[in-house]
Amino acid sequence: MAKKSYTIKTACPQCGCSRAQVLSEDEMREKYGDVPNFEMECHECMQKYISEMKSACPDWDAECRLQE
Ligand SMILES: [Zn+2]
């Protein structure tokens, strides 16, 4: 079975540019764990902002809930 991958989509509140990252389950666990919110840095304007996992990556959020 292929490993599942997760797409995190975020948008900068300051300049509005959006970004999508595709990570494997292992990478998700290592980088974010089961946090409800995480910090992102915009690659355009360097603004730091907080994203909610449930809106950035609903798949991962659901996965974490199932494992509780
Ligand atoms: Zn920005």
mmCIF file of C-alpha atoms and ligand atoms in Angstrom:
data_model
loop_
_atom_site.group_PDB
_atom_site.id
_atom_site.type_symbol
_atom_site.label_atom_id
_atom_site.label_comp_id
_atom_site.label_asym_id
_atom_site.label_seq_id
_atom_site.Cartn_x
_atom_site.Cartn_y
_atom_site.Cartn_z
ATOM 1 C CA MET A 1 0.000 0.000 0.000
ATOM 2 C CA ALA A 2 1.298 3.433 -0.887
ATOM 3 C CA LYS A 3 2.078 5.757 1.951
ATOM 4 C CA LYS A 4 -0.454 8.438 2.461
ATOM 5 C CA SER A 5 0.624 11.989 1.915
ATOM 6 C CA TYR A 6 -0.861 15.137 3.356
ATOM 7 C CA THR A 7 -1.214 18.530 1.763
ATOM 8 C CA ILE A 8 -1.011 21.577 3.992
ATOM 9 C CA LYS A 9 -2.484 24.683 2.438
ATOM 10 C CA THR A 10 -1.899 28.044 4.011
ATOM 11 C CA ALA A 11 -2.388 31.648 2.940
ATOM 12 C CA CYS A 12 -0.521 34.664 4.258
ATOM 13 C CA PRO A 13 -2.846 37.165 5.957
ATOM 14 C CA GLN A 14 -0.594 40.054 4.963
ATOM 15 C CA CYS A 15 0.070 39.592 1.236
ATOM 16 C CA GLY A 16 -2.428 36.835 0.510
ATOM 17 C CA CYS A 17 -0.029 34.509 -1.248
ATOM 18 C CA SER A 18 -0.855 30.886 -0.707
ATOM 19 C CA ARG A 19 1.398 27.945 -0.288
ATOM 20 C CA ALA A 20 0.913 24.210 -0.414
ATOM 21 C CA GLN A 21 3.268 21.655 1.047
ATOM 22 C CA VAL A 22 2.976 17.932 0.542
ATOM 23 C CA LEU A 23 4.375 15.869 3.396
ATOM 24 C CA SER A 24 4.401 12.209 4.251
ATOM 25 C CA GLU A 25 2.906 10.949 7.477
ATOM 26 C CA ASP A 26 6.382 10.700 9.051
ATOM 27 C CA GLU A 27 7.240 14.247 8.060
ATOM 28 C CA MET A 28 3.939 15.514 9.423
ATOM 29 C CA ARG A 29 4.557 13.788 12.718
ATOM 30 C CA GLU A 30 8.076 15.170 12.954
ATOM 31 C CA LYS A 31 7.274 18.735 11.911
ATOM 32 C CA TYR A 32 3.856 19.311 13.403
ATOM 33 C CA GLY A 33 2.763 16.403 15.570
ATOM 34 C CA ASP A 34 -0.842 16.756 16.622
ATOM 35 C CA VAL A 35 -0.849 20.487 17.284
ATOM 36 C CA PRO A 36 -4.129 22.310 16.610
ATOM 37 C CA ASN A 37 -2.290 25.444 15.444
ATOM 38 C CA PHE A 38 1.132 25.928 13.921
ATOM 39 C CA GLU A 39 3.314 28.820 12.889
ATOM 40 C CA MET A 40 4.152 29.502 9.263
ATOM 41 C CA GLU A 41 6.461 32.026 7.703
ATOM 42 C CA CYS A 42 5.422 33.573 4.406
ATOM 43 C CA HIS A 43 8.046 33.028 1.729
ATOM 44 C CA GLU A 44 7.067 36.277 -0.004
ATOM 45 C CA CYS A 45 6.906 38.902 2.742
ATOM 46 C CA MET A 46 8.419 36.922 5.680
ATOM 47 C CA GLN A 47 5.353 37.575 7.797
ATOM 48 C CA LYS A 48 4.900 34.981 10.516
ATOM 49 C CA TYR A 49 1.392 33.822 11.070
ATOM 50 C CA ILE A 50 -0.558 31.104 12.828
ATOM 51 C CA SER A 51 -2.559 28.582 10.877
ATOM 52 C CA GLU A 52 -5.137 26.186 12.169
ATOM 53 C CA MET A 53 -4.439 22.577 11.322
ATOM 54 C CA LYS A 54 -8.094 21.797 10.772
ATOM 55 C CA SER A 55 -8.346 24.332 7.966
ATOM 56 C CA ALA A 56 -4.809 23.939 6.581
ATOM 57 C CA CYS A 57 -4.876 20.154 6.473
ATOM 58 C CA PRO A 58 -8.223 18.581 7.422
ATOM 59 C CA ASP A 59 -6.916 15.111 6.573
ATOM 60 C CA TRP A 60 -4.145 15.291 9.127
ATOM 61 C CA ASP A 61 -6.410 16.816 11.739
ATOM 62 C CA ALA A 62 -8.876 13.964 11.284
ATOM 63 C CA GLU A 63 -6.065 11.415 11.479
ATOM 64 C CA CYS A 64 -4.854 12.817 14.802
ATOM 65 C CA ARG A 65 -8.337 12.720 16.252
ATOM 66 C CA LEU A 66 -8.765 9.089 15.300
ATOM 67 C CA GLN A 67 -5.605 8.144 17.138
ATOM 68 C CA GLU A 68 -6.574 9.665 20.448
HETATM 69 ZN ZN ZN B 1 3.095 37.212 2.746
#
